[in-house]
PDB file of C-alpha atoms and ligand atoms in Angstrom:
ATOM      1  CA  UNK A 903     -70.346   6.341  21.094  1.00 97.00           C
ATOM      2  CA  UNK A 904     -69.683   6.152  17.050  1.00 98.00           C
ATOM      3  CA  UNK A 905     -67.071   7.555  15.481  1.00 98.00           C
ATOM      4  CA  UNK A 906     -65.149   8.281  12.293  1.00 98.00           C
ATOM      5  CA  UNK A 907     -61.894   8.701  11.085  1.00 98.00           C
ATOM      6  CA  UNK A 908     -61.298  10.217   7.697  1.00 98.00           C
ATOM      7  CA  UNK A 909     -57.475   9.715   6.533  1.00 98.00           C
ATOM      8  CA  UNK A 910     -55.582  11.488   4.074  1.00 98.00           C
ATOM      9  CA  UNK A 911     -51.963  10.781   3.424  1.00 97.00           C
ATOM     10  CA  UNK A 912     -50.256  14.928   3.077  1.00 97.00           C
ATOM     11  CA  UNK A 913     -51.081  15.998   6.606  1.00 98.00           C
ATOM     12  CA  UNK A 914     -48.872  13.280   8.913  1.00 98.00           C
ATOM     13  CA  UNK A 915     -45.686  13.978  10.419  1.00 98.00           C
ATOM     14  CA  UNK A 916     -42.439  14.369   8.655  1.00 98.00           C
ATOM     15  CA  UNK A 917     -43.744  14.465   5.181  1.00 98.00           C
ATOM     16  CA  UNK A 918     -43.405  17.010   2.772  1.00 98.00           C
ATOM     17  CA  UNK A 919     -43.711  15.432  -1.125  1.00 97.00           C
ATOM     18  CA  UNK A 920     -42.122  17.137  -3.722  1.00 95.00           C
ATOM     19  CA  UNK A 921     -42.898  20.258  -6.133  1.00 93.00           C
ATOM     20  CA  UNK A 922     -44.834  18.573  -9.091  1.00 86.00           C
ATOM     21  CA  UNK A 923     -45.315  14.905  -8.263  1.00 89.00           C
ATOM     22  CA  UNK A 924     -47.971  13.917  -5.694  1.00 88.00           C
ATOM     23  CA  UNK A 925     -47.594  11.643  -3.427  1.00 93.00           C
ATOM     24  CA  UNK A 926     -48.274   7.790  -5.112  1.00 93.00           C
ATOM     25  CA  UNK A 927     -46.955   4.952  -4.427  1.00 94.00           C
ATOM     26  CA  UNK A 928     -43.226   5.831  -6.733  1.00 94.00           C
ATOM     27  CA  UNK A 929     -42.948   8.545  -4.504  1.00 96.00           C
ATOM     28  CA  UNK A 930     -40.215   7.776  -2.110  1.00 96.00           C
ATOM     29  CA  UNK A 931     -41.710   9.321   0.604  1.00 97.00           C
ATOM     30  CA  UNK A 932     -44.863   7.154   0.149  1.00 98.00           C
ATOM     31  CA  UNK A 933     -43.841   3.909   2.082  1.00 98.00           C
ATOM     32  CA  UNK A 934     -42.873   6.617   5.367  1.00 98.00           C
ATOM     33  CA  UNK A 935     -46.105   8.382   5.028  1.00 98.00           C
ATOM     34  CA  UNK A 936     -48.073   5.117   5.220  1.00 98.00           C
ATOM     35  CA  UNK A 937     -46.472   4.167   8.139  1.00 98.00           C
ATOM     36  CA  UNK A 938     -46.965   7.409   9.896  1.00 98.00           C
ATOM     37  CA  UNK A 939     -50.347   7.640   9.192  1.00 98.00           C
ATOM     38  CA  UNK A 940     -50.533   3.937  10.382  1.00 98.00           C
ATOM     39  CA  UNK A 941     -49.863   4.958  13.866  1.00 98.00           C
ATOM     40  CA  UNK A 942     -51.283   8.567  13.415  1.00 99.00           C
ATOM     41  CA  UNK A 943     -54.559   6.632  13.414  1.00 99.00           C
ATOM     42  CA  UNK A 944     -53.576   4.311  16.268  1.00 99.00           C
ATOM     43  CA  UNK A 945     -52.884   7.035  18.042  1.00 99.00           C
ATOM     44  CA  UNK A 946     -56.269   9.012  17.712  1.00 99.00           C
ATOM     45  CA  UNK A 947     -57.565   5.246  18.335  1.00 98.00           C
ATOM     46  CA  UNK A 948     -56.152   5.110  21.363  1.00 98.00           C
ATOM     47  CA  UNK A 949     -57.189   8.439  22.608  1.00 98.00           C
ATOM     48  CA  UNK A 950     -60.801   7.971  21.392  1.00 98.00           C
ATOM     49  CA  UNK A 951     -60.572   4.818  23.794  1.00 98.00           C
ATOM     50  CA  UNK A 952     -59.047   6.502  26.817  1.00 98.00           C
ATOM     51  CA  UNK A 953     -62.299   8.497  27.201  1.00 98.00           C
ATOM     52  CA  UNK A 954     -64.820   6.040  25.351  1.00 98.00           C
ATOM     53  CA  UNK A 955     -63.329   2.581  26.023  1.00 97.00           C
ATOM     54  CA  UNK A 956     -66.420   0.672  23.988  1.00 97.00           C
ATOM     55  CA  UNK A 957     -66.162   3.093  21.625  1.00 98.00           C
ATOM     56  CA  UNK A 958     -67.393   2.067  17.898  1.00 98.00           C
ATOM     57  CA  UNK A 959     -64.914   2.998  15.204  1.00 98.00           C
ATOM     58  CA  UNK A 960     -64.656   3.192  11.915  1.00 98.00           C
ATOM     59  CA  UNK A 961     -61.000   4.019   9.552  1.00 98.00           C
ATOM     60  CA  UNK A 962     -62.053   5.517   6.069  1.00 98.00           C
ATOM     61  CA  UNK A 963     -59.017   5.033   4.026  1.00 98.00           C
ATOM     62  CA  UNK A 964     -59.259   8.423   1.783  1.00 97.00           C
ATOM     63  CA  UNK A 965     -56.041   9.011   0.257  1.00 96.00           C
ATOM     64  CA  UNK A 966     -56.644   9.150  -3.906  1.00 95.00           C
ATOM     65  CA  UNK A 967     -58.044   5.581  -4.672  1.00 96.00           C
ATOM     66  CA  UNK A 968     -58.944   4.715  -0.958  1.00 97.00           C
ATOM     67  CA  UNK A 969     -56.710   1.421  -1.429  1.00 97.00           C
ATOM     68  CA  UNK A 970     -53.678   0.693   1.232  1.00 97.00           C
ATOM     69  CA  UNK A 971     -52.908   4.062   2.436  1.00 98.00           C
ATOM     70  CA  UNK A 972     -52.949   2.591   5.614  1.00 98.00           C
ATOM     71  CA  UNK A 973     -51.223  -0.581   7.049  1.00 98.00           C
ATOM     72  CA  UNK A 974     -54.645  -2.202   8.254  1.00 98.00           C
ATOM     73  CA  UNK A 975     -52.987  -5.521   9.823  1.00 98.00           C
ATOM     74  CA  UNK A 976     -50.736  -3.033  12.094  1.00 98.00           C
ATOM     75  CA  UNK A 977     -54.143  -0.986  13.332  1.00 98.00           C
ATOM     76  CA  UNK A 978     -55.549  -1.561  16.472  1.00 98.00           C
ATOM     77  CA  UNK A 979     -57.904  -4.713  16.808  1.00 98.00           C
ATOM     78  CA  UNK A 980     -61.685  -3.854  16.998  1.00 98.00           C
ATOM     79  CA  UNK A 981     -61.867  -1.093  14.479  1.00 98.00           C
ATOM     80  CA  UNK A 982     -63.593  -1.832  11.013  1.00 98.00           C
ATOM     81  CA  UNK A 983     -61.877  -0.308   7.696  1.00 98.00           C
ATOM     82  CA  UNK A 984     -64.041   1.685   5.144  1.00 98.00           C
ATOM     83  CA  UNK A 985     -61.967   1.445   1.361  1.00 98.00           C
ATOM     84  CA  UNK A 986     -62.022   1.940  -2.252  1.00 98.00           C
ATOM     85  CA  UNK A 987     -63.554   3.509  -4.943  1.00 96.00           C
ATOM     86  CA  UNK A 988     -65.759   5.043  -6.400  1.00 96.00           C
ATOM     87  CA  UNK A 989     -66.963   5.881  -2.836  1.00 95.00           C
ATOM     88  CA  UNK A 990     -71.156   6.040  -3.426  1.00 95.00           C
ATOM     89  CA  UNK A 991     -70.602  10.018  -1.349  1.00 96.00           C
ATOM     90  CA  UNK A 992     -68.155  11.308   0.461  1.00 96.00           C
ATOM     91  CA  UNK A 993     -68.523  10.551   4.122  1.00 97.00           C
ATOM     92  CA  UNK A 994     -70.554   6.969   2.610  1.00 95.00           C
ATOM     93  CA  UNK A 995     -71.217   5.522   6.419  1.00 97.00           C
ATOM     94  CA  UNK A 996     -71.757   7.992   8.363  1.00 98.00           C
ATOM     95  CA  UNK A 997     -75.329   9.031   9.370  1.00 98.00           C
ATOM     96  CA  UNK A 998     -76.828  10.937  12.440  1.00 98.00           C
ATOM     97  CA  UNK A 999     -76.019   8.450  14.813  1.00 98.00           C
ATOM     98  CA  UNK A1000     -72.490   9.037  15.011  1.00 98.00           C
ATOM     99  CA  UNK A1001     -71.087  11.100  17.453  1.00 98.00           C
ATOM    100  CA  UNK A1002     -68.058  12.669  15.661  1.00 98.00           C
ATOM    101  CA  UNK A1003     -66.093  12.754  12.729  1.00 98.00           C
ATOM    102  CA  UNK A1004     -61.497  13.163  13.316  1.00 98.00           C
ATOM    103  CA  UNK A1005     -59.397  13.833  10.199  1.00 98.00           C
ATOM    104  CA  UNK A1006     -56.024  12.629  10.976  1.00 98.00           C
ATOM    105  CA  UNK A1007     -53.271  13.737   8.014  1.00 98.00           C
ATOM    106  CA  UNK A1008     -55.446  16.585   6.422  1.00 98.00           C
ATOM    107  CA  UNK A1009     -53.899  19.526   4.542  1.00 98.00           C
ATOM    108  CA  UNK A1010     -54.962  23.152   4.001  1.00 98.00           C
ATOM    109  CA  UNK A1011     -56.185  23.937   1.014  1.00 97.00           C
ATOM    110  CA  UNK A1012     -55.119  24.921  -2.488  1.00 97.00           C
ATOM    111  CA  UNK A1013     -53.215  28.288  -2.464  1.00 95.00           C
ATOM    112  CA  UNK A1014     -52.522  28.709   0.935  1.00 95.00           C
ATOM    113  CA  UNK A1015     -49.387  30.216   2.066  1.00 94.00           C
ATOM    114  CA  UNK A1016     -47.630  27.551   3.917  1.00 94.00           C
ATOM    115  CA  UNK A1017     -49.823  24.965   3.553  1.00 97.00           C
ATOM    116  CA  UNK A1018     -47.960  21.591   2.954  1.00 97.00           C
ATOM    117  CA  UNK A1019     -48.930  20.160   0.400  1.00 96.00           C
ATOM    118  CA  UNK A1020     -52.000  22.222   0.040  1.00 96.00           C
ATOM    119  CA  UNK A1021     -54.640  21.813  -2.956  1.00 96.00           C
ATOM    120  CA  UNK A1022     -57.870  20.657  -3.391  1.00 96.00           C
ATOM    121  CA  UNK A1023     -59.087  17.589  -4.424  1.00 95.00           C
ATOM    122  CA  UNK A1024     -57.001  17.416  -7.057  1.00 93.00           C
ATOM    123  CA  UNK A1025     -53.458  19.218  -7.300  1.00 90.00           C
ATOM    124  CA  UNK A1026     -53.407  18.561 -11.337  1.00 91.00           C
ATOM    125  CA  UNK A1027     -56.641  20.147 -11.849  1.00 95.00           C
ATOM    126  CA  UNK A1028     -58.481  22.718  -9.451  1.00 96.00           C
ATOM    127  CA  UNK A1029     -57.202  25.607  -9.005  1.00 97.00           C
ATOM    128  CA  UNK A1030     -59.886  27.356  -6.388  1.00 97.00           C
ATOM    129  CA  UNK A1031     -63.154  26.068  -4.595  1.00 98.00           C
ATOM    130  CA  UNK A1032     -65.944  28.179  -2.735  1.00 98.00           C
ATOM    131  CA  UNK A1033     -69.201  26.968  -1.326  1.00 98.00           C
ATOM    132  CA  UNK A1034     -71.786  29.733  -0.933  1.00 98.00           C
ATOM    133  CA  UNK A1035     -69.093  32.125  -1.933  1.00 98.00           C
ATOM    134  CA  UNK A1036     -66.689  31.222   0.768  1.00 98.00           C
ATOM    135  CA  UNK A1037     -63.293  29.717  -0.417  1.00 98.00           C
ATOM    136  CA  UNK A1038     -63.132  26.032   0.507  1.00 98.00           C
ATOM    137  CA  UNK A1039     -61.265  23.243   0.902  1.00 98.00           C
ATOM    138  CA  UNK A1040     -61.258  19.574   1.756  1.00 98.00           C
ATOM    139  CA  UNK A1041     -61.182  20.187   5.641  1.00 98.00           C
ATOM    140  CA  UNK A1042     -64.269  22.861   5.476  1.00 98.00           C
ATOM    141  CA  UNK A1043     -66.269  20.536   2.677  1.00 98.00           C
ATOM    142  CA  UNK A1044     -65.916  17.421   5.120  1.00 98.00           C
ATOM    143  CA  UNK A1045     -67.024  19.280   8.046  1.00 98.00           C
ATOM    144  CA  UNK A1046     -70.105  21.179   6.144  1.00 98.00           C
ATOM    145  CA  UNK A1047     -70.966  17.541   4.825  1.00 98.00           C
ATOM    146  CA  UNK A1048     -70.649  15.916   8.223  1.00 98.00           C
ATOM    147  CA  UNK A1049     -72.363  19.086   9.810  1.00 98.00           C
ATOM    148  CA  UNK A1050     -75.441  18.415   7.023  1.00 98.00           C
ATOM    149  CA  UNK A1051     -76.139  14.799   8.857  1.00 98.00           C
ATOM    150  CA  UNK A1052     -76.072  16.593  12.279  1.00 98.00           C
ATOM    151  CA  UNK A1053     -72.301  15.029  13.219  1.00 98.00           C
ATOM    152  CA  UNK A1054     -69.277  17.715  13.955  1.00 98.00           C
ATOM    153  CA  UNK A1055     -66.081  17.270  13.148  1.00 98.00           C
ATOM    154  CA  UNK A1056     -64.217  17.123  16.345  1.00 98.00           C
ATOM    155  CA  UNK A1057     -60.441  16.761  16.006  1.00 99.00           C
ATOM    156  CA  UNK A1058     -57.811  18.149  12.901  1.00 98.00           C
ATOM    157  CA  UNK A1059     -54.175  16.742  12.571  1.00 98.00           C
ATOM    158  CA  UNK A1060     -52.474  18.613  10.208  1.00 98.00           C
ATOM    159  CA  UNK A1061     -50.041  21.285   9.043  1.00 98.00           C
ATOM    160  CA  UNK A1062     -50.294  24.337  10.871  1.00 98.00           C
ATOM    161  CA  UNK A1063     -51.965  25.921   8.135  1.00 98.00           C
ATOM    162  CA  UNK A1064     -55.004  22.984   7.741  1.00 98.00           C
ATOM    163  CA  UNK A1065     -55.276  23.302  11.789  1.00 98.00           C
ATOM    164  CA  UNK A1066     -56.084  26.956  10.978  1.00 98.00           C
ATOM    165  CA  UNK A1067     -58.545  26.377   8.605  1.00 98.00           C
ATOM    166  CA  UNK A1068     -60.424  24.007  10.222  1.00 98.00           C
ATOM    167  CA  UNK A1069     -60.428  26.476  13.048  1.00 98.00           C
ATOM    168  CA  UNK A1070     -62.069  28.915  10.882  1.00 98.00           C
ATOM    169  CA  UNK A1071     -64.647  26.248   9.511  1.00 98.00           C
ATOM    170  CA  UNK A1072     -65.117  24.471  13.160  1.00 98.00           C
ATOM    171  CA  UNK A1073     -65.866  26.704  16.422  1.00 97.00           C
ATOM    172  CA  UNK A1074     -64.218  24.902  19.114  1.00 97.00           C
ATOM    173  CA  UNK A1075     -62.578  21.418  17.347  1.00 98.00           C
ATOM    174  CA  UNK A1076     -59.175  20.526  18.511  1.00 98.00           C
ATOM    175  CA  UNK A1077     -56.330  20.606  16.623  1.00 98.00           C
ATOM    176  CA  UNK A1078     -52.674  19.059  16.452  1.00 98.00           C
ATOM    177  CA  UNK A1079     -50.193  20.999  13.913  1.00 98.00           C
ATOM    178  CA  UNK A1080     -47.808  18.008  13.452  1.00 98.00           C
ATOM    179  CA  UNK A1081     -45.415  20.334  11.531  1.00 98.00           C
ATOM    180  CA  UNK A1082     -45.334  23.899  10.282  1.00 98.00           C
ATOM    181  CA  UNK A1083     -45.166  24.873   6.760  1.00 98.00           C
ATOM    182  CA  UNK A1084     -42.773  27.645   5.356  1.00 97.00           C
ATOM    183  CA  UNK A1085     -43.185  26.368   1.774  1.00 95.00           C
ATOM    184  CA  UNK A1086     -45.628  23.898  -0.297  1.00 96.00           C
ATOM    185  CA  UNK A1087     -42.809  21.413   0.184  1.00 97.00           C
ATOM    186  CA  UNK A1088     -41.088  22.842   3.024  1.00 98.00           C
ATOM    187  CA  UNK A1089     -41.653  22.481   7.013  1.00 98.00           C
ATOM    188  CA  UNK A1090     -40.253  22.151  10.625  1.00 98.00           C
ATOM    189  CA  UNK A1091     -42.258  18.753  11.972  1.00 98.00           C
ATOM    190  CA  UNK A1092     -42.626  16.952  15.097  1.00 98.00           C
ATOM    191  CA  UNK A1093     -40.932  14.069  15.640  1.00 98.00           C
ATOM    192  CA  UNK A1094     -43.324  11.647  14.484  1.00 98.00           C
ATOM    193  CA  UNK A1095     -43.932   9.873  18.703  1.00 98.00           C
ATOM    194  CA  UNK A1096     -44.095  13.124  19.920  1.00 98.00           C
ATOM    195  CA  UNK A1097     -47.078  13.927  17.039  1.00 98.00           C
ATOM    196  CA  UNK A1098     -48.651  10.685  17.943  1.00 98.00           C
ATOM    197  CA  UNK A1099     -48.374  11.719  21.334  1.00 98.00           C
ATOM    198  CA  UNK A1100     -50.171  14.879  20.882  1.00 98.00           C
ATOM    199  CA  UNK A1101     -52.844  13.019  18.954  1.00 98.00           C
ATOM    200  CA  UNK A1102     -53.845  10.601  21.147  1.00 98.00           C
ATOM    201  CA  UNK A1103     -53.968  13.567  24.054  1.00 98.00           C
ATOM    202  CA  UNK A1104     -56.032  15.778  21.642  1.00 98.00           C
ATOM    203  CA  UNK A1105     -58.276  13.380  20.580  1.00 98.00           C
ATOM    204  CA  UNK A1106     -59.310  12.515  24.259  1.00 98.00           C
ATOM    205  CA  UNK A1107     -59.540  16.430  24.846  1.00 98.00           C
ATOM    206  CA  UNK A1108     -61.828  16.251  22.108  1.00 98.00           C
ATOM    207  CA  UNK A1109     -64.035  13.370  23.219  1.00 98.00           C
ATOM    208  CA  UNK A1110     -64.289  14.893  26.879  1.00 98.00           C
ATOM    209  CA  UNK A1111     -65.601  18.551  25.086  1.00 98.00           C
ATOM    210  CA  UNK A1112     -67.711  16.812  22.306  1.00 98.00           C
ATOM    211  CA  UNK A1113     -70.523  18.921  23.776  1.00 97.00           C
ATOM    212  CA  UNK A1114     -68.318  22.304  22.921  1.00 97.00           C
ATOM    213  CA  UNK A1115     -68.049  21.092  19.298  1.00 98.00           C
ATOM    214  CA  UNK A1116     -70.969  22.253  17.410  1.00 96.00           C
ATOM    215  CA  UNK A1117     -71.618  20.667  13.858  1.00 98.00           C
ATOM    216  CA  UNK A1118     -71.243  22.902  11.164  1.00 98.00           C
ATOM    217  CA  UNK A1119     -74.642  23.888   9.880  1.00 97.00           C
ATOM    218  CA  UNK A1120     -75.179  25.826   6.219  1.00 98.00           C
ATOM    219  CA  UNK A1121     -78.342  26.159   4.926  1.00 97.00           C
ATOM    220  CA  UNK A1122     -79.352  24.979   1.546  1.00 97.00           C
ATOM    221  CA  UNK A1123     -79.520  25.680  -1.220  1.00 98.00           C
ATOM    222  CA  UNK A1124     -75.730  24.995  -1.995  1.00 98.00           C
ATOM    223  CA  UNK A1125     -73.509  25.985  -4.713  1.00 98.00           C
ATOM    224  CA  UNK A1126     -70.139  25.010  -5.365  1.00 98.00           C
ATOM    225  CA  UNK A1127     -67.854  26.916  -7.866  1.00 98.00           C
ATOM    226  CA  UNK A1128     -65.203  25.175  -9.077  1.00 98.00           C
ATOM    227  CA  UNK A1129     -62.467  27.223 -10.753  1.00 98.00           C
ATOM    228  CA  UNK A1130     -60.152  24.705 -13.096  1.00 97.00           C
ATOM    229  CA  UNK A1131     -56.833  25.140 -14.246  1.00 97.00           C
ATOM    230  CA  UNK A1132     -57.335  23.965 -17.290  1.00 97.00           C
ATOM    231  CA  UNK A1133     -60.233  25.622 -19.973  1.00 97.00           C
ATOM    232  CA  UNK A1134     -60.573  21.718 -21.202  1.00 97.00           C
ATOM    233  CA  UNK A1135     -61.526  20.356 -17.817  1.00 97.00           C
ATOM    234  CA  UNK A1136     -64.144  22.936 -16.965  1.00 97.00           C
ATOM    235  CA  UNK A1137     -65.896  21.998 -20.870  1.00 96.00           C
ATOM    236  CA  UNK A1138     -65.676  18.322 -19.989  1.00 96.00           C
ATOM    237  CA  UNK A1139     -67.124  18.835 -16.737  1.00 95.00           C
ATOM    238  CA  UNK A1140     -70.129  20.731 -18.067  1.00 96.00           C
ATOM    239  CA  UNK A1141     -70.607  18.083 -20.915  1.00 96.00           C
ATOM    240  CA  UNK A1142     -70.324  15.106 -18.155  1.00 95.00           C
ATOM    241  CA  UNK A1143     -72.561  16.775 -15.360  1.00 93.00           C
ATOM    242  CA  UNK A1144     -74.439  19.217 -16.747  1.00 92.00           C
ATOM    243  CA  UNK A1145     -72.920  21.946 -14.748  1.00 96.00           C
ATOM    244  CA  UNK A1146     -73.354  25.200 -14.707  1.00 97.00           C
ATOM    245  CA  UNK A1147     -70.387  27.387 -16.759  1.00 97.00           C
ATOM    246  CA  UNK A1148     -69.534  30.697 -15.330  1.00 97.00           C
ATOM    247  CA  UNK A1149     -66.258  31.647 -16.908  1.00 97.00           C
ATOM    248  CA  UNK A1150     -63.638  29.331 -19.313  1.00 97.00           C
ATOM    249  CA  UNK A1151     -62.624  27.900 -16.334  1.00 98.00           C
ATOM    250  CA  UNK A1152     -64.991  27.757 -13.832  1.00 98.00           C
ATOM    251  CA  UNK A1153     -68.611  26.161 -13.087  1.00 98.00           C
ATOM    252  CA  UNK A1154     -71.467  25.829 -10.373  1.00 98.00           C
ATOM    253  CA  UNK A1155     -72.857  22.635  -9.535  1.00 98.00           C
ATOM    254  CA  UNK A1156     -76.010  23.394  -7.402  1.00 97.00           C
ATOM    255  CA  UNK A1157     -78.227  21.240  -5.309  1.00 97.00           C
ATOM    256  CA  UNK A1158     -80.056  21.107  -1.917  1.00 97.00           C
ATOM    257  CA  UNK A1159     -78.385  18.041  -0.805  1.00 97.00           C
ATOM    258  CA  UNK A1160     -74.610  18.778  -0.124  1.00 98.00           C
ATOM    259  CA  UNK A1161     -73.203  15.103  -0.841  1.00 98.00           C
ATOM    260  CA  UNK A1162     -74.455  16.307  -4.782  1.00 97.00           C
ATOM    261  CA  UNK A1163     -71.881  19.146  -5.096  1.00 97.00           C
ATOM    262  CA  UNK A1164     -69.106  17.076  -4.561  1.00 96.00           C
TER     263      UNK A1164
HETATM  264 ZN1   ZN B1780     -54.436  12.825  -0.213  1.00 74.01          ZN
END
């Protein structure tokens, strides 16, 4: 079996950021959150491996410019590490014959009450996403992308509120919430073993129901609407792409082929 894990950096145990400075390398939470996600990603390893021993397995580094989120000498031997930027699509490797894709350190997204850490894409400059008219966020766009190439999505760590949503995107996936959110930068988290622990026992749960886990499937044509903060960013965006404007701030990028929208 083939499989996939997608990182971000927001969604791992014990870290929470700060109001109005995302998490780069000055933050001082940024060396901790490496680590964590370091053996977040060991752990769902490891579980993948308790069901699937030869399992193949790729480590997408996806955490702003792909580069070092992740301690790669301290992961487990035998894996191979996707990095960088400008990524040629989201999801670049993967293809039908995978079997699934895990997120490990996701976050809900942008607006969402408890949500640590929450936004979309970008925190500076989009305010609100929907695809097909249904609000969306990273965890929903990754599984409809995956879902478009036939692949689900079978395992979410993340705040409770990004476990929800991927419940709502992802009939059946399992889910660790490795803290719960009671503001943006604000939440009661597992102690980061005990997280790993649940990861690596979630992620074999996972593997043993992969049949359970159906990909997510939306017809085309898609549309994306993108509503900025900022009046500027929507007008540079429709100069640049040759989007579609719909109000000041917002604009539709429509294709057939998902990976185009975003
Ligand atoms: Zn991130």
């Amino acid at each position: 079996m083939k499989f996939l894990i997608c990182t971000d950096l927001e969604g791992v145990a014990c870290v929470v950021g700060s109001a109005g400075q995302p998490l780069n390398r000055e933050h001082k939470q940024y060396e901790f959150a490496q680590q964590m996600l370091t053996k977040e990603v060991n752990a769902a390893i490891d579980g993948l491996r308790s069901i699937s021993s030869d399992a193949e397995i790729i480590v997408g580094d996806g955490h702003s410019d792909g580069t070092a989120n992740i301690i790669y000498n301290e992961l487990r031997r035998g894996v191979q590490i996707l990095l960088g930027v400008p990524r040629p699509r989201q999801l670049s490797v993967l293809d039908s014959t995978f079997s699934g894709v895990l997120l490990i350190g996701y976050h809900p997204m942008a607006g969402v009450k408890g949500g640590v850490l929450s936004h979309s894409f970008s925190s500076a400059s989009i305010h609100n996403m929907w695809l097909n008219g249904r609000l969306i966020g990273e965890i929903g766009l990754t599984a409809a992308q995956a879902g478009s190439l036939g692949v689900p999505v079978i395992f979410v760590s993340s705040c409770r509120a990004g476990t929800e949503e991927a419940k709502e995107w992802i009939e059946g996936v399992e889910t660790v919430a490795v803290k719960e959110g009671y503001g943006r930068n604000f939440a009661l988290s597992l102690h980061p073993e005990d997280a790993q622990e649940q990861i690596r026992k979630g992620v074999a749960r996972a593997v043993e129901r992969i049949r359970e886990i159906q990909p997510v499937k939306i017809p085309p044509p898609y549309e994306l609407r993108i509503e900025y903060k900022l009046e500027s960013t929507a007008e540079a965006e429709v100069r640049a792409r040759g989007s579609i404007r719909l109000d000041s701030r917002t604009v539709a990028r429509r294709s057939d082929n998902i990976f185009e929208v975003y």
